[in-house]
């Protein structure tokens, strides 16, 4: 087993394995790589419970720790997924929100485990990077959206 030098560790209440399986089914270059069970009883769990799940999300190595409800997810951490088309944006957004997740503003949504996601079309990122009036128009359009509308951002860019 190869251990990555840097791994994102996500704290889950009790379903890290379910989350990892969902991510592996939803995103390319994603998979569950390991499931480790507790070798002894621990606060909030018992010997044999799933304790740590190794997985990748879009090529990023992660560990899901079933740590209980002590540290819930917050918007201070999110995965940002760059998309190329409205179809791709819709597919990821709908998978997250449609499976017990929740919409938020400006391309953000939360999955059923509380992990935050930014589903961000490249056209938006490019418009913001352009600066000036183009960035301002795209930004103002984005501020009115939940899921990002690629056509509306492209229209805003052009003015």
Backbone as a ProteinNet text record, in pm:
[ID]
protein_1_A
[PRIMARY]
XXXXXXXXXXXXXXXXXXXXXXXXXXXXXXXXXXXXXXXXXXXXXXXXXXXXXXXXXXXXXXXXXXXXXXXXXXXXXXXXXXXXXXXXXXXXXXXXXXXXXXXXXXXXXXXXXXXXXXXXXXXXXXXXXXXXXXXXXXXXXXXXXXXXXXXXXXXXXXX
[TERTIARY]
84	0	88.5	61.3	132.7	55.9	126.4	63.8	104.3	4.4	31.3	99.5	182.5	251.2	153.1	48.7	-51	-189	-272.9	-407	-508	-618.9	-727	-801.1	-819.3	-894.7	-1027.6	-1135.8	-1270.6	-1334.2	-1390.5	-1453.4	-1600.6	-1646.4	-1787.4	-1847.9	-1976.9	-2047.1	-2034.4	-2080.5	-2072.8	-2084.5	-2079	-2100.6	-1994.3	-1868.7	-1760.5	-1760.6	-1793.2	-1794	-1903.8	-2020.3	-2128.8	-2092.8	-2031.3	-1988.4	-1883.9	-1784.3	-1677.5	-1733.2	-1826.8	-1889.4	-1966.8	-2038.4	-2111.8	-2015.9	-1907.2	-1810.8	-1749.3	-1717.8	-1658.3	-1753.9	-1883	-1982.9	-2014.8	-1990.9	-2033.7	-1926.1	-1802.2	-1695.6	-1591.5	-1541.3	-1434.6	-1307.7	-1217.6	-1090.5	-1112.5	-1216.9	-1251.7	-1274.4	-1231.1	-1248.9	-1231.9	-1288.6	-1263.9	-1139.9	-1040.8	-914.2	-894.1	-961.9	-947.1	-1059.3	-1087.1	-1182	-1114.7	-1094.6	-1029.6	-1129.7	-1130.6	-1223.8	-1150.5	-1223.9	-1166.1	-1116.7	-992.7	-939.5	-988.6	-1054.2	-1105.1	-1219.1	-1292.6	-1396.7	-1333	-1410.6	-1363.7	-1484	-1462.2	-1576.9	-1666.6	-1790.9	-1885.5	-1889.3	-1809.4	-1808.2	-1752.1	-1756.9	-1709.4	-1616.5	-1548.1	-1458.1	-1532.3	-1468.2	-1525.4	-1600.7	-1636.9	-1703.4	-1606.9	-1660	-1576.2	-1524.7	-1394.9	-1332.5	-1277	-1200.3	-1135.2	-1157.2	-1190.4	-1208.3	-1112.3	-1029.6	-942.9	-1013.9	-1005.5	-1069.2	-1003.6	-1029.8	-988.4	-1112.5	-1107.7	-1213.8	-1146	-1178.1	-1117.8	-964.9	-910.3	-765.7	-704.6	-783.9	-732.5	-743.5	-631	-639.2	-705.7	-797.9	-872.8	-884.3	-908.1	-942.3	-1073	-1167.2	-1289.7	-1281.2	-1292.9	-1285.1	-1423.4	-1473	-1599.9	-1573.7	-1578.6	-1543	-1660.2	-1782.9	-1900	-1939.2	-2038.5	-2095.9	-2019.7	-1901.4	-1827.9	-1789.6	-1743.5	-1696.7	-1773.4	-1883.8	-1959.4	-1885.5	-1917.2	-1860.9	-1907.8	-1824.5	-1863	-1819.2	-1863.1	-1824.9	-1677.2	-1606.9	-1464.7	-1381.4	-1440.3	-1375.8	-1476	-1428.4	-1513.7	-1425.8	-1486.9	-1424	-1473.5	-1383.4	-1423.1	-1402.8	-1511.9	-1508.7	-1526.3	-1424	-1429.2	-1502.6	-1602.4	-1679.8	-1662.6	-1685.5	-1667	-1797.5	-1907.5	-2035.3	-2149.4	-2263.5	-2382	-2423.3	-2409.9	-2446	-2362.7	-2232.8	-2146.4	-2179.8	-2203	-2243.2	-2371.3	-2469.8	-2598.4	-2581.1	-2499	-2480.8	-2427.6	-2323.5	-2265.8	-2359.1	-2413.3	-2504.9	-2624.3	-2684.8	-2803.6	-2771.5	-2652.9	-2614.1	-2602.2	-2540.9	-2520.9	-2651.9	-2719.1	-2843	-2955.1	-2960.5	-3067.6	-3055.5	-2944.2	-2923.9	-2913.2	-3006.4	-3011.7	-2929	-2875.8	-2795.5	-2880.5	-2811.9	-2879.9	-2813.9	-2896.8	-2847	-2798.5	-2703.2	-2661.3	-2642.4	-2577.5	-2562.3	-2431	-2429.4	-2307.8	-2234.4	-2308.8	-2247.4	-2210.6	-2243.9	-2213.7	-2331.9	-2301.6	-2403.1	-2339.2	-2422.8	-2376.7	-2432.2	-2348.5	-2398.6	-2467.8	-2525.4	-2602.5	-2518.3	-2387.2	-2297.1	-2247.1	-2290.1	-2250.2	-2126	-2063.8	-1944.3	-1988.4	-1916.7	-1950.6	-1875.9	-1946.7	-1895.5	-1920.5	-1824.6	-1841.8	-1839.1	-1950.6	-1957.4	-1942.9	-1822.6	-1783.5	-1745.6	-1832	-1795.7	-1670.5	-1585.3	-1461.9	-1489.3	-1601.6	-1634.2	-1645.8	-1694.5	-1703.6	-1564.2	-1482	-1346.6	-1267.4	-1281.8	-1211.9	-1259.5	-1390.1	-1444.7	-1393.7	-1391.5	-1342.6	-1193.9	-1117.8	-974.1	-945.9	-1039.5	-1020	-1017.1	-1082.5	-1084.2	-1173.8	-1173.2	-1245.7	-1396.4	-1456.5	-1601.6	-1652.4	-1573.2	-1613.7	-1629.6	-1532.7	-1538.5	-1655.3	-1675.6	-1784.8	-1919.9	-1940.7	-2069.2	-2090.7	-1987.5	-1999.1	-2023.7	-1952.8	-1968.8	-2111.3	-2161.2	-2297.1	-2400.7	-2380	-2471.8	-2464.7	-2342.8	-2324.6	-2393.5	-2390.7	-2447.1	-2597.9	-2663.1	-2808.2	-2841.9	-2741.1	-2762.8	-2740.7	-2802.5	-2765.8	-2673.2	-2729.1	-2648.1	-2609.6	-2485.7	-2437.8	-2495.9	-2546.6	-2604	-2495.5	-2437.6	-2326.3	-2364.6	-2480.2	-2522.9	-2538.2	-2592.1	-2609.7	-2474.4	-2377.8	-2243.4	-2179.4	-2192.9	-2136.8	-2200.2	-2329.4	-2398.9	-2348.9	-2335.1	-2286.7	-2144.3	-2060.8	-1922.9	-1920.3	-2008.2	-2011.2	-2074.4	-2153.4	-2218.4	-2339.5
-117.8	0	124.2	217.4	343.9	447.4	518.3	622.3	756.9	838.7	970.3	1059.9	1150.8	1244.1	1340.7	1378.4	1472.1	1416.7	1404.7	1349.1	1436.5	1463.7	1537.8	1442.2	1483.1	1401.3	1469.5	1399	1450.9	1376.9	1450	1393.9	1372.6	1251	1217.1	1173.4	1192	1146.8	995.7	922.7	776.2	704.3	775.6	708.2	744.9	744.3	775.1	679.4	553.1	455.8	486.8	523.6	561	682.7	782.7	902.5	868	789.3	751.9	675.3	585.2	511.1	604	700.7	798.2	879.1	928.8	1007.9	923.3	797.9	709.4	683.8	678.1	655.5	782.9	898.9	1026.1	1093.9	1089.1	1165.9	1075.7	1117.7	1040.4	1047.9	954.2	947	945	871.3	858.8	712.2	670.7	531.1	516.9	410.6	372.3	283.5	317.5	244.3	154.3	183.5	98.5	124.7	24.4	36.2	-28.9	49.3	-1.7	-1.6	-111.1	-126.5	-106	-59	-33.6	-164.1	-167.2	-289.6	-309.8	-208.1	-217	-116	-126.3	-27.5	110.9	213.9	351.9	439.5	564.1	650.3	665	626.9	637.7	517.7	416.4	300.2	177.3	70.6	-55.2	-127.6	-223.7	-305.2	-357.1	-345	-393.4	-288	-174.7	-66.9	-9	40.8	111.2	237.9	253.3	367.9	467.3	416.2	501.3	441.7	528.4	487	568.7	500.5	567.9	578.2	694.9	713.9	829	836.1	951.7	1015.7	1148.1	1226.1	1308.4	1280.2	1351.4	1352.1	1239	1222.8	1272.4	1332.5	1384.8	1276.2	1235.5	1132.8	1188.1	1110.5	1150.8	1034.7	1071.1	975	1023	933	963.5	898.4	977.4	928.5	932.9	819.9	815.1	855.9	985.1	1037.7	1074.7	1062.4	1100.2	1244.8	1292.9	1425.2	1542.7	1519.5	1624.1	1741.3	1713	1817.4	1811	1881.7	1878.7	1954.5	1920.4	1990.1	2135.3	2224.6	2364.5	2409.2	2527.4	2583.7	2624	2613.7	2649	2550	2434.2	2339	2302.8	2300.9	2255.7	2198.1	2109.5	2064.2	2156.9	2210.6	2290.7	2206	2184.1	2100	2189.7	2195.1	2273.8	2193.9	2256.4	2189.7	2264.4	2191.3	2249.2	2289.8	2227.5	2250.5	2259	2305.2	2305.9	2163.4	2072.9	1933.2	1874.2	1900.2	1849.6	1917.5	2046.8	2120.6	2061.4	2041.1	1984.4	1844.9	1762.7	1624.3	1618.1	1696.2	1694.2	1760.6	1873.4	1944.9	1856.1	1799.4	1716.4	1590.9	1533.8	1415.9	1451	1562.9	1602.7	1646.8	1740.2	1794.6	1690.7	1612.3	1515.2	1390.8	1374.5	1259	1303.2	1385.4	1428.4	1551.3	1616.2	1736.1	1861.1	1974.8	2102.8	2208.6	2288	2398.9	2512	2587.3	2711.5	2812.9	2921.9	3029	3017.1	3078.1	3099.5	2971.4	2864.9	2740.3	2646.4	2682	2597	2507.4	2386.4	2295.1	2206	2136.5	2052.6	1913.6	1810.2	1673.7	1627.2	1508.8	1459.6	1436.4	1434.1	1415.8	1549.3	1658.7	1791.6	1847.2	1770.9	1818.8	1918.7	2029	2137.4	2122.4	2159.9	2148.9	2279.6	2318.6	2430	2370.3	2372.6	2322.2	2445.2	2463.2	2589.6	2574.3	2621.3	2617.5	2701.5	2649.7	2719.9	2858	2874	3003.1	3110	3073.8	3169	3203.6	3103.2	3126.2	3212.4	3184.3	3262.2	3406.6	3427.8	3563.6	3642.4	3580.1	3649.3	3681.1	3591	3613	3723.7	3748.7	3851.7	3992	4007.1	4137.5	4238.1	4358.3	4468.6	4447.2	4510.2	4504.8	4362.9	4284.6	4145.9	4068.1	4081	4013.2	4065.1	4195.4	4255.2	4203.3	4198.6	4149.3	4002.3	3922.7	3779.4	3758.7	3833.8	3823.9	3861.7	3970.9	4014	3911.6	3849.6	3744.1	3623.9	3583.1	3468.5	3490.9	3612.5	3642.5	3618.9	3608.5	3584	3436	3349.3	3208.6	3116.2	2999.9	2887.1	2802.1	2711.8	2639.1	2739.8	2734.9	2830.9	2798.5	2901.1	2893.3	2940.1	2845.5	2874.4	2978.9	2963.6	3057.8	3199.2	3210.8	3342.7	3406.5	3327.2	3381	3425.8	3344.1	3383.8	3512.8	3527.5	3650.6	3768.6	3750.4	3858.1	3899.5	3803.1	3834.1	3928.8	3901.5	3983.1	4118	4131	4259.2	4276.3
0	0	0	-91.6	-98	-16.8	68.4	149.2	92.6	56.5	-0.7	102.3	55.7	145.1	208.9	137.4	187.9	155.1	254.2	236.7	308	245.1	308.5	401.8	527.1	622.5	649.7	621.9	644.4	761.1	852.6	971.9	942.6	957.3	937.5	1070.2	1082.3	1201.7	1212.9	1107.6	1115.8	982.1	869.5	741.7	638.6	678.8	585	466.4	491.1	382.4	280.9	327.8	236.4	153.9	217.8	146.7	41.1	79.1	-14.5	-134.2	-109.3	-220.2	-312.1	-255.6	-337.1	-423.7	-366.8	-442.8	-555.5	-524.9	-625.5	-741.7	-713.6	-819.1	-896.1	-837	-895.2	-978.3	-933	-996.3	-1062.5	-1179.9	-1243.6	-1159.3	-1182.7	-1111.3	-960.4	-918.6	-777.4	-745.1	-626.4	-586.4	-436.3	-383.2	-244.4	-246.6	-165.8	-168.5	-48.1	62.7	181.4	280.6	360.4	471.6	591.6	696.8	817.6	932.4	1004.1	1115.4	1248.2	1347.2	1479	1541.1	1587.7	1648.6	1792.3	1848.4	1985.6	2000.7	2109.2	2137.9	2152.9	2120.4	2131.7	2164.2	2210.5	2241	2118.4	2131.6	2021.5	1928.9	1953.9	1865.7	1933.7	1857.3	1914.5	1816.9	1869.4	1789.6	1666.5	1550.4	1425.5	1345.3	1407.6	1333.3	1230.4	1119.1	1022.2	1089	1090.4	1156	1053.7	955.8	856.6	717.9	623.3	484.1	398.4	321	226.3	92.5	28.5	-101.7	-175.2	-304	-382.9	-441.2	-452.6	-517.3	-625.8	-750.1	-862.5	-851.2	-809.3	-798.7	-668.4	-581.2	-454	-347.4	-285.7	-181.3	-55.3	-0.4	118.5	215.6	339.1	442.1	503.9	519.3	591.2	727.8	833	969.7	1033.1	1076.5	1149	1293.7	1318.2	1449.1	1536.8	1484.3	1562.4	1538.1	1610.8	1584.7	1646.2	1699.5	1770.7	1679.4	1557.5	1466.5	1334.2	1323	1197.4	1085.9	962.6	846.6	846.3	791.4	773.2	634.2	596.2	467.7	463.4	575.1	574.8	494	459.7	369.6	261.5	138.4	27.6	-82.2	-161.1	-283.9	-394.1	-474.8	-589.2	-714.2	-787.7	-906.7	-1029.1	-1113.4	-1236.6	-1343.3	-1403.4	-1508.7	-1640.4	-1749.9	-1882.5	-1949.8	-1912.7	-1980.9	-1879.5	-1926.5	-1840.8	-1806.7	-1902.2	-1877.6	-1763	-1764.6	-1658.4	-1524.8	-1528.3	-1407.9	-1350.8	-1436.6	-1393	-1334.8	-1398.3	-1353.8	-1210.5	-1181.5	-1046.9	-945.5	-982.3	-892.8	-857.6	-960.1	-938.3	-857.7	-877.3	-799.3	-651.5	-621.4	-481.6	-417.5	-480.7	-423.7	-427.1	-534	-550.6	-463.9	-394.2	-306.7	-161.5	-121.4	17.9	48.6	-54.6	-33.4	-25.7	-31.1	-13.7	-101.4	-169.6	-250.3	-161.3	-213.4	-150.8	-263.4	-235.7	-334.1	-411.4	-529.2	-607.8	-645.6	-674.5	-717.8	-604.5	-481.4	-366.4	-335.8	-292.8	-242.7	-138.1	-64.1	46.1	24.5	40.3	24.4	153	147.9	262.1	387.5	373.8	488.1	541.2	478.4	522.6	456.8	365.1	295.1	188.6	180.7	88.8	-43.7	-149.6	-285.5	-358.6	-440.2	-532.4	-672.7	-740.6	-877.8	-967	-1020.8	-1081.4	-1228.6	-1317.9	-1460.2	-1488.2	-1573.7	-1608.1	-1666.4	-1735.4	-1794.4	-1685.9	-1569.1	-1457.6	-1405.9	-1383.3	-1334.1	-1431.6	-1560.5	-1663.6	-1666.4	-1652.3	-1651.9	-1531.6	-1415.7	-1296.4	-1308.4	-1369.1	-1387.5	-1488.4	-1580.2	-1682.9	-1622.2	-1509.4	-1442.4	-1513.3	-1463	-1523.5	-1529.1	-1630.3	-1645.6	-1671.7	-1744.2	-1772.1	-1641.7	-1552.5	-1423.1	-1340.8	-1343.2	-1264.7	-1311.9	-1442.1	-1495.2	-1461.7	-1477.8	-1446.6	-1297.1	-1213.5	-1068.7	-1028.1	-1081.1	-1047	-1091.5	-1207.4	-1253	-1159.2	-1121.8	-1032.7	-898.7	-848.3	-716.6	-710.7	-825.1	-828	-839.8	-850.8	-883.4	-763.8	-771.3	-686.8	-774	-856.7	-955	-1063	-1107.4	-1206.7	-1344.3	-1408.7	-1542.8	-1640.5	-1712.8	-1802.4	-1908.2	-1970.4	-2074.7	-2018.3	-1897.6	-1836.2	-1803.9	-1761.9	-1735.6	-1866	-1971.7	-2101.6	-2152.1	-2136.3	-2177.1	-2095.3	-1965.5	-1878.4	-1916.9	-1950.3	-1990.1	-2108.9	-2203.7	-2327.2	-2304.4	-2199.1	-2168.6	-2252
[MASK]
+++++++++++++++++++++++++++++++++++++++++++++++++++++++++++++++++++++++++++++++++++++++++++++++++++++++++++++++++++++++++++++++++++++++++++++++++++++++++++++++

